[in-house]
Each structure stands twice: as structure tokens, then as C-alpha cells.
CSV table of C-alpha atoms and ligand atoms in Angstrom, one decimal:
chain,number,residue,atom,x,y,z
A,1,UNK,CA,-45.4,-3.6,-27.5
A,2,UNK,CA,-41.9,-4.0,-25.8
A,3,UNK,CA,-41.5,-7.3,-24.0
A,4,UNK,CA,-39.4,-7.0,-20.8
A,5,UNK,CA,-36.6,-9.6,-20.3
A,6,UNK,CA,-38.2,-11.2,-17.3
A,7,UNK,CA,-41.5,-11.7,-19.2
A,8,UNK,CA,-39.6,-13.4,-22.1
A,9,UNK,CA,-37.9,-15.9,-19.8
A,10,UNK,CA,-39.2,-19.3,-19.0
A,11,UNK,CA,-40.4,-19.4,-15.3
A,12,UNK,CA,-37.5,-21.3,-13.9
A,13,UNK,CA,-35.0,-18.9,-15.5
A,14,UNK,CA,-37.0,-16.0,-14.4
A,15,UNK,CA,-36.8,-17.3,-10.8
A,16,UNK,CA,-33.1,-17.8,-11.1
A,17,UNK,CA,-32.5,-14.3,-12.4
A,18,UNK,CA,-34.6,-12.8,-9.6
A,19,UNK,CA,-32.6,-14.8,-7.0
A,20,UNK,CA,-29.3,-13.4,-8.5
A,21,UNK,CA,-30.7,-9.9,-8.4
A,22,UNK,CA,-31.8,-10.2,-4.9
A,23,UNK,CA,-28.5,-11.7,-3.7
A,24,UNK,CA,-26.6,-9.0,-5.5
A,25,UNK,CA,-28.7,-6.3,-4.0
A,26,UNK,CA,-28.4,-7.9,-0.5
A,27,UNK,CA,-24.6,-7.7,-0.6
A,28,UNK,CA,-24.6,-4.1,-1.9
A,29,UNK,CA,-27.0,-3.1,1.0
A,30,UNK,CA,-24.8,-4.9,3.5
A,31,UNK,CA,-21.7,-3.1,2.2
A,32,UNK,CA,-23.4,0.3,2.3
A,33,UNK,CA,-24.6,-0.3,5.9
A,34,UNK,CA,-21.0,-1.1,7.0
A,35,UNK,CA,-19.6,2.1,5.5
A,36,UNK,CA,-18.1,0.8,2.2
A,37,UNK,CA,-18.0,3.6,-0.4
A,38,UNK,CA,-18.0,1.3,-3.4
A,39,UNK,CA,-19.2,-2.3,-4.1
A,40,UNK,CA,-19.5,-3.9,-7.5
A,41,UNK,CA,-19.3,-7.3,-9.0
A,42,UNK,CA,-17.1,-9.0,-11.6
A,43,UNK,CA,-16.3,-12.5,-12.6
A,44,UNK,CA,-13.1,-14.7,-12.3
A,45,UNK,CA,-12.3,-14.5,-16.0
A,46,UNK,CA,-12.5,-10.7,-16.2
A,47,UNK,CA,-8.7,-9.8,-16.1
A,48,UNK,CA,-7.2,-11.6,-19.2
A,49,UNK,CA,-4.3,-9.1,-19.5
A,50,UNK,CA,-3.2,-9.2,-15.9
A,51,UNK,CA,-1.2,-12.5,-16.0
A,52,UNK,CA,1.0,-11.4,-18.8
A,53,UNK,CA,1.6,-8.0,-17.1
A,54,UNK,CA,2.4,-9.6,-13.8
A,55,UNK,CA,4.8,-11.9,-15.7
A,56,UNK,CA,6.6,-8.9,-17.3
A,57,UNK,CA,6.8,-7.1,-13.9
A,58,UNK,CA,8.4,-10.2,-12.3
A,59,UNK,CA,10.7,-10.8,-15.3
A,60,UNK,CA,12.0,-7.2,-15.1
A,61,UNK,CA,12.7,-7.8,-11.4
A,62,UNK,CA,10.4,-4.9,-10.5
A,63,UNK,CA,9.3,-6.8,-7.4
A,64,UNK,CA,12.7,-6.4,-5.8
A,65,UNK,CA,13.0,-8.7,-2.7
A,66,UNK,CA,9.3,-9.4,-2.5
A,67,UNK,CA,9.9,-13.1,-3.4
A,68,UNK,CA,6.4,-14.0,-2.3
A,69,UNK,CA,5.1,-12.2,-5.5
A,70,UNK,CA,6.9,-14.7,-7.7
A,71,UNK,CA,6.2,-17.7,-5.5
A,72,UNK,CA,2.4,-17.0,-5.7
A,73,UNK,CA,2.4,-16.0,-9.4
A,74,UNK,CA,0.1,-18.8,-10.7
A,75,UNK,CA,-2.6,-18.2,-8.0
A,76,UNK,CA,-2.2,-14.4,-8.2
A,77,UNK,CA,-2.6,-14.4,-12.0
A,78,UNK,CA,-6.0,-16.1,-11.9
A,79,UNK,CA,-8.8,-16.1,-9.3
A,80,UNK,CA,-9.7,-19.7,-10.5
A,81,UNK,CA,-6.2,-20.9,-9.7
A,82,UNK,CA,-6.7,-19.5,-6.2
A,83,UNK,CA,-10.1,-21.1,-5.8
A,84,UNK,CA,-11.5,-23.2,-8.6
A,85,UNK,CA,-15.2,-23.0,-7.6
A,86,UNK,CA,-15.4,-19.2,-7.5
A,87,UNK,CA,-18.1,-17.8,-9.8
A,88,UNK,CA,-18.4,-14.2,-8.7
A,89,UNK,CA,-16.0,-11.7,-7.2
A,90,UNK,CA,-17.4,-8.7,-5.3
A,91,UNK,CA,-14.9,-5.8,-5.1
A,92,UNK,CA,-15.1,-3.2,-2.3
A,93,UNK,CA,-13.7,0.3,-2.1
A,94,UNK,CA,-13.2,2.1,1.2
A,95,UNK,CA,-12.3,5.8,1.2
A,96,UNK,CA,-9.4,6.9,3.4
A,97,UNK,CA,-9.0,10.4,2.0
A,98,UNK,CA,-6.8,12.8,4.2
A,99,UNK,CA,-8.1,16.0,5.7
A,100,UNK,CA,-5.3,18.0,4.1
A,101,UNK,CA,-2.6,17.7,1.5
A,102,UNK,CA,-0.2,15.0,2.9
A,103,UNK,CA,2.7,16.6,1.1
A,104,UNK,CA,2.8,19.7,3.4
A,105,UNK,CA,4.9,17.8,6.0
A,106,UNK,CA,7.6,17.3,3.4
A,107,UNK,CA,8.7,20.9,4.1
A,108,UNK,CA,9.3,20.1,7.8
A,109,UNK,CA,12.6,18.2,8.0
A,110,UNK,CA,12.5,17.9,11.8
A,111,UNK,CA,9.2,15.8,11.5
A,112,UNK,CA,8.7,12.3,10.1
A,113,UNK,CA,6.2,11.9,7.2
A,114,UNK,CA,4.0,8.8,7.7
A,115,UNK,CA,1.9,7.9,4.7
A,116,UNK,CA,-1.8,8.6,5.0
A,117,UNK,CA,-2.8,5.0,5.1
A,118,UNK,CA,-0.7,4.3,8.2
A,119,UNK,CA,-1.7,7.3,10.4
A,120,UNK,CA,-4.1,5.3,12.6
A,121,UNK,CA,-5.4,1.8,12.9
A,122,UNK,CA,-4.3,-1.0,10.5
A,123,UNK,CA,-6.7,-0.9,7.6
A,124,UNK,CA,-6.3,-4.7,7.1
A,125,UNK,CA,-8.0,-5.2,10.5
A,126,UNK,CA,-10.7,-2.6,9.9
A,127,UNK,CA,-11.7,-3.8,6.5
A,128,UNK,CA,-11.3,-7.6,7.1
A,129,UNK,CA,-13.6,-7.3,10.1
A,130,UNK,CA,-16.3,-5.6,8.0
A,131,UNK,CA,-15.9,-8.1,5.1
A,132,UNK,CA,-16.2,-11.1,7.5
A,133,UNK,CA,-19.5,-9.6,8.8
A,134,UNK,CA,-20.8,-9.4,5.2
A,135,UNK,CA,-19.5,-12.9,4.4
A,136,UNK,CA,-21.2,-14.5,7.4
A,137,UNK,CA,-24.6,-12.9,6.6
A,138,UNK,CA,-24.3,-13.5,2.8
A,139,UNK,CA,-23.3,-17.2,3.3
A,140,UNK,CA,-26.3,-17.7,5.6
A,141,UNK,CA,-28.6,-16.0,3.1
A,142,UNK,CA,-27.3,-17.5,-0.1
A,143,UNK,CA,-26.3,-21.0,1.2
A,144,UNK,CA,-23.1,-20.6,-0.9
A,145,UNK,CA,-19.4,-20.6,0.0
A,146,UNK,CA,-17.6,-17.4,0.6
A,147,UNK,CA,-14.0,-16.2,1.1
A,148,UNK,CA,-12.8,-12.6,1.8
A,149,UNK,CA,-9.4,-11.0,1.1
A,150,UNK,CA,-7.6,-7.7,1.9
A,151,UNK,CA,-4.2,-7.0,0.4
A,152,UNK,CA,-2.2,-10.0,1.7
A,153,UNK,CA,-3.7,-12.8,-0.3
A,154,UNK,CA,-2.5,-13.6,-3.9
A,155,UNK,CA,-5.3,-11.7,-5.5
A,156,UNK,CA,-4.8,-8.9,-8.1
A,157,UNK,CA,-7.1,-6.5,-6.5
A,158,UNK,CA,-6.5,-3.5,-8.7
A,159,UNK,CA,-7.3,-5.1,-12.1
A,160,UNK,CA,-10.3,-6.9,-10.5
A,161,UNK,CA,-11.5,-3.6,-9.1
A,162,UNK,CA,-11.2,-2.0,-12.6
A,163,UNK,CA,-13.1,-5.0,-14.1
A,164,UNK,CA,-15.9,-4.5,-11.6
A,165,UNK,CA,-16.0,-0.8,-12.5
A,166,UNK,CA,-14.9,0.7,-9.1
A,167,UNK,CA,-12.4,2.9,-11.0
A,168,UNK,CA,-9.4,2.4,-13.3
A,169,UNK,CA,-5.7,1.7,-12.8
A,170,UNK,CA,-4.0,5.1,-13.3
A,171,UNK,CA,-0.6,5.8,-14.6
A,172,UNK,CA,0.6,5.5,-11.0
A,173,UNK,CA,-0.7,1.9,-11.2
A,174,UNK,CA,-3.2,2.3,-8.3
A,175,UNK,CA,-6.9,2.2,-8.7
A,176,UNK,CA,-8.6,5.7,-8.7
A,177,UNK,CA,-12.1,6.7,-9.2
A,178,UNK,CA,-14.0,9.8,-10.4
A,179,UNK,CA,-15.8,10.0,-7.1
A,180,UNK,CA,-12.9,9.3,-4.6
A,181,UNK,CA,-9.7,10.1,-6.5
A,182,UNK,CA,-6.7,7.9,-5.4
A,183,UNK,CA,-7.7,7.4,-1.7
A,184,UNK,CA,-9.4,4.0,-1.8
A,185,UNK,CA,-8.5,0.8,0.0
A,186,UNK,CA,-9.6,-2.4,-1.8
A,187,UNK,CA,-11.0,-5.6,-0.5
A,188,UNK,CA,-12.7,-8.6,-2.2
A,189,UNK,CA,-15.3,-11.3,-1.5
A,190,UNK,CA,-15.1,-14.5,-3.6
A,191,UNK,CA,-18.2,-16.6,-3.8
A,192,UNK,CA,-19.6,-19.7,-5.5
A,193,UNK,CA,-22.8,-17.7,-5.9
A,194,UNK,CA,-23.7,-16.5,-9.4
A,195,UNK,CA,-24.3,-12.7,-9.0
A,196,UNK,CA,-25.1,-10.0,-11.5
A,197,UNK,CA,-21.9,-8.6,-12.9
A,198,UNK,CA,-21.2,-4.9,-13.4
A,199,UNK,CA,-19.5,-3.2,-16.4
A,200,UNK,CA,-15.8,-2.3,-16.1
A,201,UNK,CA,-14.6,1.3,-15.8
A,202,UNK,CA,-12.5,3.0,-18.6
A,203,UNK,CA,-9.2,4.9,-18.3
A,204,UNK,CA,-9.7,8.7,-17.6
A,205,UNK,CA,-6.0,9.6,-17.2
A,206,UNK,CA,-5.9,11.2,-20.7
A,207,UNK,CA,-2.6,13.1,-21.3
A,208,UNK,CA,-2.0,13.8,-17.6
A,209,UNK,CA,1.4,12.8,-16.2
A,210,UNK,CA,1.2,14.5,-12.8
A,211,UNK,CA,1.8,11.3,-10.8
A,212,UNK,CA,4.8,10.3,-13.0
A,213,UNK,CA,6.4,13.7,-12.6
A,214,UNK,CA,5.8,13.9,-8.9
A,215,UNK,CA,7.7,10.8,-8.0
A,216,UNK,CA,10.9,11.8,-6.1
A,217,UNK,CA,12.8,8.7,-7.0
A,218,UNK,CA,11.8,8.2,-10.6
A,219,UNK,CA,10.2,4.8,-9.8
A,220,UNK,CA,8.0,4.7,-13.0
A,221,UNK,CA,10.0,3.3,-15.9
A,222,UNK,CA,6.8,4.0,-18.0
A,223,UNK,CA,3.2,5.0,-17.4
A,224,UNK,CA,1.3,2.2,-15.7
A,225,UNK,CA,4.5,0.5,-14.7
A,226,UNK,CA,6.3,0.7,-11.3
A,227,UNK,CA,9.7,-0.5,-10.4
A,228,UNK,CA,9.2,-1.2,-6.7
A,229,UNK,CA,13.0,-1.2,-6.2
A,230,UNK,CA,13.0,2.6,-6.5
A,231,UNK,CA,9.7,3.2,-4.7
A,232,UNK,CA,9.9,4.7,-1.2
A,233,UNK,CA,6.9,2.8,-0.1
A,234,UNK,CA,8.7,-0.5,-0.9
A,235,UNK,CA,12.0,0.7,0.5
A,236,UNK,CA,10.7,1.9,3.8
A,237,UNK,CA,8.1,-0.9,4.4
A,238,UNK,CA,8.8,-4.1,2.5
A,239,UNK,CA,12.6,-4.0,2.1
A,240,UNK,CA,14.8,-5.3,4.9
A,241,UNK,CA,18.4,-4.4,5.5
A,242,UNK,CA,20.3,-1.6,3.9
A,243,UNK,CA,18.9,0.9,1.4
A,244,UNK,CA,20.7,1.9,-1.8
A,245,UNK,CA,22.9,5.0,-0.8
A,246,UNK,CA,22.0,6.7,-4.1
A,247,UNK,CA,18.3,6.7,-3.2
A,248,UNK,CA,18.7,7.7,0.5
A,249,UNK,CA,18.9,11.5,-0.1
A,250,UNK,CA,15.8,11.3,-2.3
A,251,UNK,CA,13.7,9.8,0.5
A,252,UNK,CA,13.7,13.1,2.5
A,253,UNK,CA,11.7,12.8,5.7
A,254,UNK,CA,9.4,10.0,4.5
A,255,UNK,CA,9.8,7.4,7.2
A,256,UNK,CA,6.9,5.0,6.4
A,257,UNK,CA,5.4,4.7,2.9
A,258,UNK,CA,4.9,7.6,0.4
A,259,UNK,CA,1.9,9.4,-1.0
A,260,UNK,CA,3.4,11.7,-3.6
A,261,UNK,CA,2.1,10.1,-6.7
A,262,UNK,CA,-1.4,9.6,-5.2
A,263,UNK,CA,-1.5,13.1,-3.8
A,264,UNK,CA,-0.6,14.7,-7.2
A,265,UNK,CA,-3.6,13.3,-9.0
A,266,UNK,CA,-6.1,15.9,-10.1
A,267,UNK,CA,-9.0,13.5,-9.6
A,268,UNK,CA,-8.5,13.9,-5.8
A,269,UNK,CA,-10.5,17.2,-6.0
A,270,UNK,CA,-13.6,15.0,-5.9
A,271,UNK,CA,-12.4,13.0,-2.9
A,272,UNK,CA,-14.0,13.4,0.6
A,273,UNK,CA,-12.0,12.8,3.8
A,274,UNK,CA,-12.3,9.5,5.5
A,275,UNK,CA,-15.4,9.1,7.5
A,276,UNK,CA,-14.3,6.1,9.6
A,277,UNK,CA,-12.7,7.4,12.8
A,278,UNK,CA,-10.3,4.4,12.9
A,279,UNK,CA,-8.8,5.6,9.7
A,280,UNK,CA,-8.6,9.3,10.5
A,281,UNK,CA,-5.1,10.5,11.4
A,282,UNK,CA,-4.1,10.0,15.0
A,283,UNK,CA,-2.9,13.5,16.2
A,284,UNK,CA,0.5,12.2,17.3
A,285,UNK,CA,1.1,10.4,14.0
A,286,UNK,CA,0.4,13.5,11.8
A,287,UNK,CA,3.9,15.1,12.5
A,288,UNK,CA,5.9,13.0,14.9
A,289,UNK,CA,9.3,14.6,15.8
A,290,UNK,CA,12.4,12.9,14.4
A,291,UNK,CA,14.3,13.4,17.7
A,292,UNK,CA,11.6,11.5,19.6
A,293,UNK,CA,11.4,8.7,17.1
A,294,UNK,CA,15.2,8.2,17.3
A,295,UNK,CA,14.9,7.3,21.0
A,296,UNK,CA,12.4,4.4,20.5
A,297,UNK,CA,13.6,1.1,21.8
A,298,UNK,CA,11.7,-2.1,21.1
A,299,UNK,CA,9.2,-1.6,24.0
A,300,UNK,CA,8.7,2.0,23.3
A,301,UNK,CA,8.2,1.3,19.6
A,302,UNK,CA,5.6,-1.4,20.3
A,303,UNK,CA,3.7,0.7,22.6
A,304,UNK,CA,3.7,3.9,20.5
A,305,UNK,CA,2.6,2.0,17.4
A,306,UNK,CA,0.1,-0.3,19.1
A,307,UNK,CA,-2.7,-1.1,16.6
A,308,UNK,CA,-0.9,0.6,13.8
A,309,UNK,CA,0.4,-1.1,10.6
A,310,UNK,CA,3.8,0.4,11.3
A,311,UNK,CA,4.3,-2.2,14.1
A,312,UNK,CA,4.6,-4.9,11.4
A,313,UNK,CA,8.0,-3.7,10.2
A,314,UNK,CA,9.6,-3.9,13.7
A,315,UNK,CA,11.6,-1.3,15.6
A,316,UNK,CA,15.0,-1.8,13.8
A,317,UNK,CA,13.6,-1.3,10.2
A,318,UNK,CA,11.6,1.7,11.4
A,319,UNK,CA,14.6,3.3,13.2
A,320,UNK,CA,16.6,2.7,10.0
A,321,UNK,CA,14.1,4.8,8.1
A,322,UNK,CA,14.1,7.5,10.8
A,323,UNK,CA,17.9,7.7,10.6
A,324,UNK,CA,17.7,8.3,6.9
A,325,UNK,CA,15.3,11.2,7.6
A,326,UNK,CA,17.7,12.5,10.3
A,327,UNK,CA,20.6,12.3,7.8
A,328,UNK,CA,18.5,14.3,5.3
A,329,UNK,CA,17.4,16.9,7.9
A,330,UNK,CA,20.6,19.0,8.1
A,331,UNK,CA,19.7,19.3,11.8
A,332,UNK,CA,22.8,19.1,14.0
A,333,UNK,CA,20.7,18.8,17.2
A,334,UNK,CA,20.1,15.2,16.1
A,335,UNK,CA,23.8,14.2,16.3
A,336,UNK,CA,23.6,13.1,20.0
A,337,UNK,CA,20.8,10.6,19.3
A,338,UNK,CA,22.5,9.3,16.2
A,339,UNK,CA,25.7,8.7,18.1
A,340,UNK,CA,23.8,6.6,20.6
A,341,UNK,CA,22.3,4.6,17.7
A,342,UNK,CA,25.8,4.1,16.2
A,343,UNK,CA,26.3,1.6,19.1
A,344,UNK,CA,22.9,-0.1,18.7
A,345,UNK,CA,22.4,-3.8,18.9
A,346,UNK,CA,21.1,-3.9,15.3
A,347,UNK,CA,23.7,-3.7,12.5
A,348,UNK,CA,21.1,-2.2,10.2
A,349,UNK,CA,20.6,0.6,12.7
A,350,UNK,CA,24.3,1.1,13.3
A,351,UNK,CA,25.0,1.2,9.6
A,352,UNK,CA,22.4,3.9,8.9
A,353,UNK,CA,23.6,5.9,12.0
A,354,UNK,CA,27.1,6.1,10.4
A,355,UNK,CA,25.5,7.4,7.2
A,356,UNK,CA,23.4,10.0,9.1
A,357,UNK,CA,26.4,11.1,11.2
A,358,UNK,CA,28.6,11.6,8.1
A,359,UNK,CA,26.0,14.0,6.8
A,360,UNK,CA,25.3,15.8,10.1
A,361,UNK,CA,28.7,16.2,11.7
A,362,UNK,CA,31.5,18.6,10.7
A,363,UNK,CA,34.3,16.7,8.9
A,364,UNK,CA,36.8,17.0,11.9
A,365,UNK,CA,34.2,15.8,14.4
A,366,UNK,CA,33.2,12.9,12.2
A,367,UNK,CA,36.9,11.9,11.8
A,368,UNK,CA,37.4,12.0,15.6
A,369,UNK,CA,34.3,9.9,16.2
A,370,UNK,CA,35.5,7.4,13.5
A,371,UNK,CA,38.9,7.1,15.2
A,372,UNK,CA,37.4,6.4,18.5
A,373,UNK,CA,34.8,3.8,17.3
A,374,UNK,CA,34.8,0.3,18.8
A,375,UNK,CA,35.8,-2.7,16.6
A,376,UNK,CA,33.0,-3.5,14.1
A,377,UNK,CA,32.5,-7.0,12.8
A,378,UNK,CA,29.4,-6.7,10.7
A,379,UNK,CA,30.3,-6.5,7.0
A,380,UNK,CA,27.4,-4.2,6.1
A,381,UNK,CA,28.3,-1.7,8.8
A,382,UNK,CA,31.9,-1.8,7.7
A,383,UNK,CA,30.8,-1.1,4.2
A,384,UNK,CA,29.0,2.0,5.5
A,385,UNK,CA,32.2,3.2,7.2
A,386,UNK,CA,34.1,2.5,3.9
A,387,UNK,CA,31.5,4.6,2.0
A,388,UNK,CA,31.9,7.3,4.6
A,389,UNK,CA,35.5,7.5,3.7
A,390,UNK,CA,36.9,5.7,6.7
A,391,UNK,CA,39.4,3.0,5.8
A,392,UNK,CA,39.7,-0.3,7.7
B,401,B12,C1,2.9,-5.5,-4.0
B,401,B12,C2,2.2,-4.3,-3.6
B,401,B12,C3,2.8,-3.1,-3.4
B,401,B12,C4,4.3,-2.9,-3.9
B,401,B12,C5,4.3,-2.8,-5.4
B,401,B12,C6,3.2,-1.8,-6.0
B,401,B12,C7,2.8,-2.1,-7.4
B,401,B12,N1,2.3,-1.0,-8.0
B,401,B12,O1,2.8,-3.2,-7.9
B,401,B12,C8,4.7,-1.6,-3.1
B,401,B12,C9,5.4,-2.0,-1.8
B,401,B12,C10,5.6,-0.7,-3.9
B,401,B12,C11,3.4,-1.0,-2.9
B,401,B12,C12,3.2,0.4,-2.6
B,401,B12,C13,2.0,1.0,-2.4
B,401,B12,N2,0.8,0.3,-2.1
B,401,B12,CO1,0.6,-1.6,-2.4
B,401,B12,N3,0.1,-3.4,-2.8
B,401,B12,C14,0.8,-4.4,-3.3
B,401,B12,C15,-0.1,-5.6,-3.5
B,401,B12,C16,0.1,-6.6,-2.4
B,401,B12,C17,0.0,-6.3,-4.9
B,401,B12,C18,0.1,-5.4,-6.1
B,401,B12,C19,0.5,-6.1,-7.3
B,401,B12,O2,-0.1,-7.2,-7.7
B,401,B12,N4,1.5,-5.7,-8.0
B,401,B12,C20,2.0,-6.3,-9.2
B,401,B12,C21,1.8,-5.5,-10.4
B,401,B12,C22,2.3,-6.3,-11.7
B,401,B12,O3,0.5,-5.3,-10.5
B,401,B12,P1,-0.2,-3.9,-10.9
B,401,B12,O4,0.4,-2.8,-10.1
B,401,B12,O5,-1.6,-4.1,-10.8
B,401,B12,O6,0.4,-3.7,-12.3
B,401,B12,C23,-0.4,-3.5,-13.4
B,401,B12,C24,0.1,-2.4,-14.2
B,401,B12,O7,1.5,-2.6,-14.4
B,401,B12,C25,-0.7,-2.8,-15.4
B,401,B12,N5,-0.1,-2.4,-16.7
B,401,B12,C26,1.1,-2.8,-17.2
B,401,B12,N6,1.3,-2.2,-18.4
B,401,B12,C27,0.1,-1.6,-18.7
B,401,B12,C28,-0.2,-0.8,-19.8
B,401,B12,C29,-1.5,-0.3,-19.8
B,401,B12,C30,-1.9,0.5,-21.0
B,401,B12,C31,-2.3,-0.4,-18.7
B,401,B12,C32,-3.7,0.2,-18.7
B,401,B12,C33,-1.9,-1.1,-17.6
B,401,B12,C34,-0.7,-1.7,-17.6
B,401,B12,O8,-1.0,-4.1,-15.5
B,401,B12,C35,-0.5,-4.7,-14.3
B,401,B12,C36,-1.5,-5.8,-13.9
B,401,B12,O9,-2.8,-5.2,-13.6
B,401,B12,C37,-1.6,-4.9,-3.5
B,401,B12,C38,-2.6,-5.8,-2.8
B,401,B12,C39,-3.1,-6.8,-3.8
B,401,B12,N7,-3.2,-8.1,-3.3
B,401,B12,O10,-3.4,-6.5,-4.9
B,401,B12,C40,-1.3,-3.6,-2.6
B,401,B12,C41,-2.1,-2.4,-3.0
B,401,B12,C42,-1.9,-2.2,-4.5
B,401,B12,N8,-1.3,-1.3,-2.4
B,401,B12,C43,-2.0,-0.3,-2.0
B,401,B12,C44,-1.5,0.9,-1.5
B,401,B12,C45,-2.5,1.8,-0.8
B,401,B12,C46,-0.1,1.2,-1.6
B,401,B12,C47,0.6,2.6,-1.4
B,401,B12,C48,-0.3,3.8,-1.7
B,401,B12,C49,1.0,2.6,0.1
B,401,B12,C50,1.8,3.9,0.5
B,401,B12,N9,1.1,5.0,0.7
B,401,B12,O11,3.0,3.8,0.7
B,401,B12,C51,1.8,2.5,-2.3
B,401,B12,C52,1.6,3.0,-3.7
B,401,B12,C53,2.8,2.9,-4.6
B,401,B12,C54,2.3,2.8,-6.1
B,401,B12,N10,2.4,3.9,-6.9
B,401,B12,O12,1.9,1.7,-6.5
B,401,B12,C55,-3.5,-0.6,-2.3
B,401,B12,C56,-3.9,0.3,-3.5
B,401,B12,C57,-5.3,0.7,-3.4
B,401,B12,C58,-5.7,1.3,-4.8
B,401,B12,N11,-6.7,2.2,-4.7
B,401,B12,O13,-5.2,0.9,-5.8
B,401,B12,C59,-3.5,-2.1,-2.5
B,401,B12,C60,-4.5,-2.6,-3.6
B,401,B12,C61,-3.8,-2.8,-1.1
B,401,B12,C62,-5.3,-2.6,-0.8
B,401,B12,N12,-6.0,-3.7,-0.5
B,401,B12,O14,-5.9,-1.6,-0.7
B,401,B12,N13,2.4,-1.9,-2.9
B,402,SF4,S1,4.8,5.9,-3.7
B,402,SF4,FE1,6.3,7.6,-3.8
B,402,SF4,S2,8.2,6.7,-4.4
B,402,SF4,FE2,6.6,5.2,-4.8
B,402,SF4,S3,6.0,5.5,-6.9
B,402,SF4,FE3,4.6,6.8,-5.7
B,402,SF4,S4,5.7,8.8,-5.6
B,402,SF4,FE4,7.2,7.3,-6.3
B,403,SF4,S1,-2.1,11.9,-11.8
B,403,SF4,FE1,-3.0,11.9,-13.9
B,403,SF4,S2,-1.9,10.2,-14.9
B,403,SF4,FE2,-1.7,9.9,-12.7
B,403,SF4,S3,-3.4,8.6,-12.1
B,403,SF4,FE3,-4.1,10.7,-11.8
B,403,SF4,S4,-5.1,11.3,-13.7
B,403,SF4,FE4,-3.9,9.4,-14.2
């Protein structure tokens, strides 16, 4: 006769196992009730390769100006360095699949392409709110300590999600799953409770290279490795100041983030579109007109992007991105708006307006404009004039 594990255990261990099972089931049920698509458990020692890989990412300078990645390296590398008492890590996946292929807008140069994740409410707020609800109920039920994180804490969410079995880190470096493709936000709950751990997922990329080949800026030096300094997502969201002139033409009309490597993935055929209305694209953010976006001042920007993650980068950085799209549009109707921005208060905006005008105006008209320009003291803007062929 086969003896079940629970029958073989001494009574106190049996009780402890049942408690772990019950707590694990409780958290899963809570996650499902709040609309999470995936919820699985791993432990704090489950990502032994991640620290070394993070180290090599930083050594190669692939983080660009994101100095906070290096500053938090020790805590980021190890969940126990972040919180020494943590015993279990619950990883959550939240589907934000688009209704249609997000790459279709790339063929419309008079429109700005906003990446799928930023077309409505800020996902940090949506997911953090849900995780806090789970944390409160779980802490009360388990009598254990709990902390929740989404994106901004020094937690390596992708390797932890792979270890928990939510999916695997693809060659585009993001976590994807057989059920949801590449369109998953991640979040985590750290707890002192001892929960039942799940098995990790294995890699299902095989010989596919679709994401690597889809990248417009060649930002992947190798499969599974990203050089953020060439990534449009980094350049348009994280990076302040001027953008490498050699990369500007490759950015096209992408004004906030980029989805090309995610959208190219064949596993997306199994993905469903987002069910949470707060993450479904806002109508006016699906294809915003470049000429309208160029007119945004600080107040207009804050009001148009109220509740959106785009608000975080501020008006100047955003208009810098829109000017790059304008310069790439070949649309002479945008010249008037760019001329206005060439006199903007922000040097970043003025500099990018010079670049856009050089591309949009006929050579004689540009030379005439350059001759009539007011004195410029900012070195970065003067560098743009120099690159545009206008001597001091
Ligand atoms: C910094 C950051 C960025 C940076 C750098 C991205 C990167 N790939 O590192 C920039 C600004 C470019 C960025 C862009 C985007 N991001 Co981001 N970002 C982060 C953040 C804050 C940290 C990521 C990190 O630790 N990077 C450091 C590197 C070293 O880690 P890694 O990518 O895991 O690198 C691994 C591989 O290199 C791998 N590796 C190396 N060699 C080898 C070899 C083999 C064989 C294997 C198997 C693996 C392997 O090991 C490393 C460690 O695991 C996370 C949130 C978080 N706290 O985790 C969000 C996060 C990764 N971002 C997210 C999103 C949605 C995006 C964008 C899609 C947004 C957009 N549409 O514009 C793009 C996608 C670009 C891309 N292809 O990665 C989501 C991804 C969700 C998911 N399903 O994976 C996250 C998890 C936020 C969240 N909570 O949902 N992001
Ligand atoms: S997000 Fe865009 S630019 Fe960045 S790696 Fe993916 S395809 Fe390349
Ligand atoms: S596109 Fe291909 S290689 Fe890239 S993550 Fe998807 S399956 Fe992997």
C-alpha cells in the first residue's frame, strides 16, 4: 500500500505543512480575485546566477546613466540583502496585452507612438494598490511580516519570476510566458512566512531570433543581453538631456518607450488583451498627433497626461522626444511649431528643435533662420548648431 506524505509525517510537521499549504492557497485565491493572471512562489536563494549577470551588465556600462542600478547592486543582487528575514517570495504577473499590433502606428509619421504599457493609467499605481490589499489580508491571516514591490525597488523581478515558474527570460531579456506572451507586468510580495514553493520555468526560445532582429537600434549585443544605452525605451524615458545624434533617426516616431522586441515574439499569439480597463489604451493616447504634442506647455502636459506614467518624465524631456519624431517625419507642416520651440526656455528642447528644423527645412530657409537666431549661451544647444553646420 502507498503511504501518502502527510500520513508519514509526525503530527506537528503534518500540521505545519497544512498551514503552509493553506497560506499558499489563500494568497493564490486573493491574487485571482484581484485579477492577477499569474501567481507563484519562490525562495530568496532561487536566483544564484543573477548577481554575476547583473555585475557584468554594470561592468559593461549597459545601464548608461541609470546610476541607481549600480548604487543598489548589493540589495538588487540578493533578496536577503534587501530584507534578511524574507523566507518566501510570491511573484505576480498581470496581463496588459494590446488589442492590436502596436507596430501599426510606426507607419504613421504624423502620429506619436506611445508604448503599450503607457497608454492609460500608471501600472505602478494599479498593481501596487492590488498588492497592498493582498498584503494586508495575508499579514492578518498569517501573522507574518510582508512587503510588496513593483518595478522601482532593487528587486530582480524577471529572474525571480522565472524561478517561480511564471515564465522565462527570453532573448529580449523580458519575462514571457506560454499563456501570455511578452505582455506581463511583474510585482512581488516578500514575506517571513514559509510558503510552498513552485518549480521554475524553462527556456522556450529555441532557435528563434525574432526579437533580436526586430530591434531598430541594434540594442542587443547578444541574445539575453541588452545595452540600455541603445534602447529606445531607455533613451526616451530614463535618459535626461540630449540623445546620441546617430540614434535619433532610428527612433522614428516612438515618443515614449518601445515595444518592437516584445511585439515580434511568436508566443504573443497565445496572449489575450488586457482585461483591466485602467490598462486598456486611452483613445487619445493610441495615435496622438505630433503637431498637437509639440504645442504642450507645462500645464498642458500635466493635464493631458494626468494619471499617466508619462507625466513622470516631465514636459521638457517629453517634448524633446516629440521633436525627434517631428524631425523624422519629413512633414514640413511641423516647421512652424518647431520654430516656436527653438526659442523655448529649456535648452534640451531648443537643441532638439535645431536638429528637427535642419531636417525639415529647405537648406536656404534653414540658413536664413540660423542667421537671424538670437545669441545662444547653452553649450549643448551650440553643439547642435555646430552639428547642423552653422559655425559660431
Ligand atoms: C532597468 C529596467 C529597464 C531598463 C533596462 C532593461 C533591461 N533589460 O535590463 C530599460 C529602461 C531599457 C527598460 C526597458 C523596458 N522595460 Co524595464 N525595467 C527595468 C527594471 C527596473 C530593472 C531590470 C534589471 O534588473 N536589469 C538589469 C539586467 C542585468 O537584468 P536582466 O534584464 O534581468 O538581465 C538578465 C539577462 O541579461 C540575463 N542573462 C545574461 N546572460 C544570460 C545568458 C543566458 C543564457 C540567460 C538565460 C540569461 C542571461 O541575466 C540577467 C539577470 O537575470 C525592471 C524592474 C525590476 N525591478 O526588475 C523593469 C522591467 C524589466 N521593465 C519592464 C518593461 C515592461 C519594460 C519595457 C517593455 C517598457 C517599454 N515598452 O518601453 C522595456 C523593454 C526593453 C527590453 N527589451 O528589456 C517590465 C518587464 C516585465 C516582463 N514581463 O519582463 C519590468 C519587470 C517592470 C515590471 N515590474 O513589470 N527597463
Ligand atoms: S525596446 Fe525597442 S529599442 Fe529597446 S531593445 Fe526592444 S526593440 Fe530594441
Ligand atoms: S521573439 Fe523568439 S527569441 Fe525573442 S523572446 Fe520571443 S521566442 Fe524568445
